[in-house]
């Protein structure tokens, strides 16, 4: 079995990750750590977790094999470094840290310790995105020319906390959602972006100088161009992901989400075809790949390096918005 310790008594762990771990034939959630002893105890009781801690060293000193880190973003760096020192495998939430330089330190520490490191970019595990990647690789749209990502949503009221109020915790829509879009573009297209221009806004929800809306355009190594729209304040836009090529277009709707839902259409000279795709839970699949990586079989769906990449894109987007000009993207890997 793989014994998991949760670092962070978070919403995402409660809603998706505890279940994803327990869905594995060999996965067990044995402990949770919260900065607050009372919350740790309640969270453990509510979720049937045998052990709870309010001290990181105590959790890392207990018999866990792997940790899932889903605290606020400014805490991921030190928690990952400590977990690596303790010889624990690390699945860390995105953004990996507040800067790509910090994220690179995390990757280096896990490599040095010989532990597996993954970034929880769930969208790579979505059947829709995997089907798009396969269709592109199989040449079904010819040469890809452009991509568009629609990821403007309304931040649910129960999550209207640090994300829109605390810059020091890594709030803002760019660190929250642009990182996912950057990772999904890299995964679906199979290539990396080299340059980005971005504008951001505060449309009424975020405070403290944080942005709650962003639009970016990127150039990829092949010459492909992509645009993205991220928001916390748009209620009815719906989400989508499109890739347009010389011979066809892939149009996915309702796929920038945590659930295995949505539709995928292929449009070519032959007409319109709906492509079917796997509907497995995204987080369950991520966990399965992570467990395989622990056994030495392949890599996590999104590696630590992938997390450095997505953060480097987000960082460049914020720099571009601040400076009012395009910025080159260099993850320095
Ligand atoms: P939450 O706000 O639910 O949890 C973050 C931290 O806030 C917790 O670790 C906890 O601290 C503290 N906290 C939670 N509830 C309370 C409360 N009622 N009172 C006081 N403090 C509380 O964040 P999310 O679960 O939304 O996000 C956590 C991380 O996961 C972030 O890095 C985020 O970017 C990422 N995320 C990733 C998703 C994905 O699909 N990949 C989806 C959603 C989030 P403590 O542990 O000290 O108790």
Coordinates of C-alpha atoms in Angstrom, one line a residue, residues 99-317:
X99 CA 7.9 31.9 -8.5
X100 CA 9.4 29.5 -11.0
X101 CA 12.8 29.8 -9.2
X102 CA 11.2 28.4 -6.1
X103 CA 9.5 25.7 -8.1
X104 CA 12.9 24.7 -9.6
X105 CA 14.2 24.3 -6.0
X106 CA 11.4 22.0 -5.2
X107 CA 12.1 19.8 -8.3
X108 CA 15.8 19.7 -7.5
X109 CA 15.1 18.7 -3.9
X110 CA 12.9 15.8 -4.9
X111 CA 15.3 14.7 -7.5
X112 CA 18.2 14.7 -5.0
X113 CA 16.1 12.8 -2.4
X114 CA 15.1 10.2 -5.1
X115 CA 11.4 10.7 -4.5
X116 CA 8.6 11.1 -7.1
X117 CA 7.3 14.6 -7.6
X118 CA 4.1 15.4 -9.4
X119 CA 2.1 18.6 -10.0
X120 CA -1.7 18.2 -9.7
X121 CA -2.6 19.6 -13.1
X122 CA -5.8 17.5 -13.3
X123 CA -6.8 18.6 -16.8
X124 CA -4.1 16.4 -18.5
X125 CA -6.1 13.5 -17.1
X126 CA -9.4 14.5 -18.8
X127 CA -10.5 12.2 -21.5
X128 CA -11.4 15.1 -23.7
X129 CA -7.8 16.6 -23.6
X130 CA -6.2 13.2 -24.1
X131 CA -8.5 12.6 -27.1
X132 CA -7.5 16.0 -28.6
X133 CA -3.8 15.3 -28.1
X134 CA -4.2 12.0 -29.8
X135 CA -6.2 13.4 -32.7
X136 CA -3.5 16.1 -33.3
X137 CA -0.7 13.6 -33.1
X138 CA -2.5 11.4 -35.6
X139 CA -2.6 14.3 -38.0
X140 CA -6.4 14.6 -38.0
X141 CA -6.4 18.4 -38.2
X142 CA -3.3 18.7 -40.4
X143 CA -0.7 21.2 -39.1
X144 CA -2.0 23.0 -35.9
X145 CA -2.1 26.7 -36.4
X146 CA -3.9 28.2 -33.5
X147 CA -5.6 27.4 -30.2
X148 CA -8.2 29.1 -28.0
X149 CA -8.9 28.4 -24.4
X150 CA -12.1 29.6 -22.7
X151 CA -11.7 29.3 -18.9
X152 CA -13.7 32.3 -17.5
X153 CA -15.8 31.1 -14.6
X154 CA -17.5 32.4 -11.5
X155 CA -15.5 31.6 -8.3
X156 CA -17.9 29.8 -6.0
X157 CA -18.8 31.8 -2.9
X158 CA -17.2 29.2 -0.5
X159 CA -13.9 29.8 -2.3
X160 CA -14.0 33.6 -2.2
X161 CA -11.2 33.9 0.4
X162 CA -7.4 34.0 -0.1
X163 CA -7.7 33.6 -3.9
X164 CA -9.2 37.1 -4.2
X165 CA -7.8 38.8 -1.1
X166 CA -4.3 37.6 -0.3
X167 CA -1.5 38.5 -2.7
X168 CA 1.1 37.0 -0.2
X169 CA -0.7 33.6 -0.4
X170 CA -0.4 33.6 -4.2
X171 CA -3.9 34.7 -4.9
X172 CA -5.2 36.0 -8.3
X173 CA -6.6 34.3 -11.3
X174 CA -3.3 34.0 -13.2
X175 CA -1.7 31.8 -10.5
X176 CA -5.0 30.0 -10.1
X177 CA -6.2 29.3 -13.6
X178 CA -3.7 30.5 -16.2
X179 CA -1.3 27.9 -14.9
X180 CA -3.9 25.2 -15.8
X181 CA -4.4 26.6 -19.3
X182 CA -0.7 26.8 -19.9
X183 CA -0.3 23.2 -18.8
X184 CA -3.2 22.0 -20.9
X185 CA -2.0 23.8 -24.0
X186 CA 1.5 22.2 -23.6
X187 CA -0.1 18.8 -23.1
X188 CA -2.6 18.9 -26.0
X189 CA -0.3 20.5 -28.5
X190 CA 2.9 18.6 -27.5
X191 CA 5.0 21.8 -27.7
X192 CA 6.1 24.7 -25.5
X193 CA 5.2 28.4 -25.6
X194 CA 8.1 30.8 -26.1
X195 CA 6.5 34.2 -25.7
X196 CA 3.4 35.8 -24.0
X197 CA 1.4 39.0 -23.9
X198 CA -1.2 39.5 -21.3
X199 CA -3.6 42.0 -19.9
X200 CA -5.3 41.6 -16.5
X201 CA -8.3 43.3 -14.8
X202 CA -9.9 43.7 -11.4
X203 CA -13.5 43.4 -12.4
X204 CA -15.0 43.8 -8.9
X205 CA -14.3 40.6 -6.9
X206 CA -10.6 40.7 -6.2
X207 CA -9.0 43.2 -3.8
X208 CA -5.5 44.0 -2.6
X209 CA -4.2 44.7 -6.1
X210 CA -5.0 41.1 -7.3
X211 CA -6.4 40.4 -10.7
X212 CA -9.7 38.5 -11.2
X213 CA -9.6 38.4 -15.0
X214 CA -6.9 37.8 -17.6
X215 CA -6.5 37.4 -21.3
X216 CA -3.2 36.2 -22.8
X217 CA -1.8 35.4 -26.3
X218 CA 1.1 33.1 -26.7
X219 CA 3.4 32.0 -29.4
X220 CA 4.6 28.4 -29.5
X221 CA 7.8 27.0 -30.8
X222 CA 6.2 25.8 -34.1
X223 CA 4.8 29.3 -34.8
X224 CA 1.3 28.3 -33.5
X225 CA -0.5 31.1 -31.7
X226 CA -2.9 30.6 -28.7
X227 CA -5.2 32.8 -26.7
X228 CA -6.6 32.2 -23.3
X229 CA -9.3 33.9 -21.1
X230 CA -9.4 33.3 -17.4
X231 CA -11.8 34.9 -14.9
X232 CA -13.3 34.5 -11.5
X233 CA -16.2 36.9 -12.3
X234 CA -17.9 35.6 -15.5
X235 CA -21.0 33.5 -14.6
X236 CA -22.4 32.3 -17.9
X237 CA -19.6 32.0 -20.6
X238 CA -19.2 28.3 -20.4
X239 CA -15.7 26.8 -21.0
X240 CA -14.0 25.4 -24.0
X241 CA -10.8 24.4 -25.8
X242 CA -10.2 24.7 -29.5
X243 CA -7.3 23.8 -31.8
X244 CA -7.5 24.8 -35.4
X245 CA -5.3 23.2 -38.1
X246 CA -4.7 23.3 -41.8
X247 CA -7.1 20.4 -42.4
X248 CA -9.5 20.6 -39.5
X249 CA -10.7 22.0 -36.2
X250 CA -11.1 20.4 -32.8
X251 CA -13.8 22.1 -30.8
X252 CA -14.3 20.9 -27.2
X253 CA -17.0 22.5 -24.9
X254 CA -17.4 22.4 -21.1
X255 CA -14.0 20.7 -20.7
X256 CA -12.1 23.1 -18.5
X257 CA -13.6 21.6 -15.3
X258 CA -12.9 19.2 -12.6
X259 CA -15.5 16.7 -13.8
X260 CA -15.1 14.2 -16.8
X261 CA -17.8 16.0 -18.8
X262 CA -18.1 17.9 -22.0
X263 CA -18.1 17.2 -25.8
X264 CA -15.5 17.1 -28.5
X265 CA -16.2 17.7 -32.2
X266 CA -13.9 17.3 -35.2
X267 CA -14.7 19.5 -38.2
X268 CA -13.0 18.7 -41.5
X269 CA -13.8 18.7 -45.2
X270 CA -15.6 15.3 -44.6
X271 CA -18.0 17.1 -42.2
X272 CA -18.6 17.0 -38.5
X273 CA -17.8 14.1 -36.2
X274 CA -18.3 13.8 -32.5
X275 CA -15.2 12.1 -30.9
X276 CA -15.9 9.9 -27.9
X277 CA -13.6 10.0 -25.0
X278 CA -12.9 8.2 -21.7
X279 CA -15.0 9.5 -18.7
X280 CA -12.8 8.4 -15.8
X281 CA -12.5 10.8 -12.9
X282 CA -9.6 13.1 -13.6
X283 CA -8.1 12.9 -10.1
X284 CA -8.4 9.1 -9.8
X285 CA -6.4 8.8 -13.0
X286 CA -3.8 11.2 -11.7
X287 CA -3.4 9.1 -8.6
X288 CA -3.1 5.9 -10.6
X289 CA -0.3 7.4 -12.6
X290 CA 1.4 8.7 -9.5
X291 CA 1.2 5.2 -7.8
X292 CA 2.7 3.7 -11.0
X293 CA 5.5 6.2 -10.9
X294 CA 6.3 5.3 -7.3
X295 CA 6.6 1.7 -8.5
X296 CA 9.1 2.9 -11.2
X297 CA 6.6 2.6 -14.0
X298 CA 6.5 5.9 -15.9
X299 CA 6.1 9.4 -14.7
X300 CA 3.2 11.2 -13.0
X301 CA 0.7 12.7 -15.5
X302 CA 2.2 16.1 -14.8
X303 CA 5.7 16.1 -13.4
X304 CA 7.4 18.7 -11.2
X305 CA 9.0 20.1 -14.4
X306 CA 5.6 20.5 -15.9
X307 CA 4.7 22.6 -12.8
X308 CA 7.8 24.7 -13.3
X309 CA 6.7 25.3 -16.9
X310 CA 3.1 26.4 -16.1
X311 CA 4.4 28.7 -13.3
X312 CA 7.0 30.2 -15.7
X313 CA 4.1 31.0 -18.1
X314 CA 2.0 32.6 -15.4
X315 CA 5.0 34.6 -14.1
X316 CA 5.7 35.8 -17.7
X317 CA 2.0 36.7 -18.1

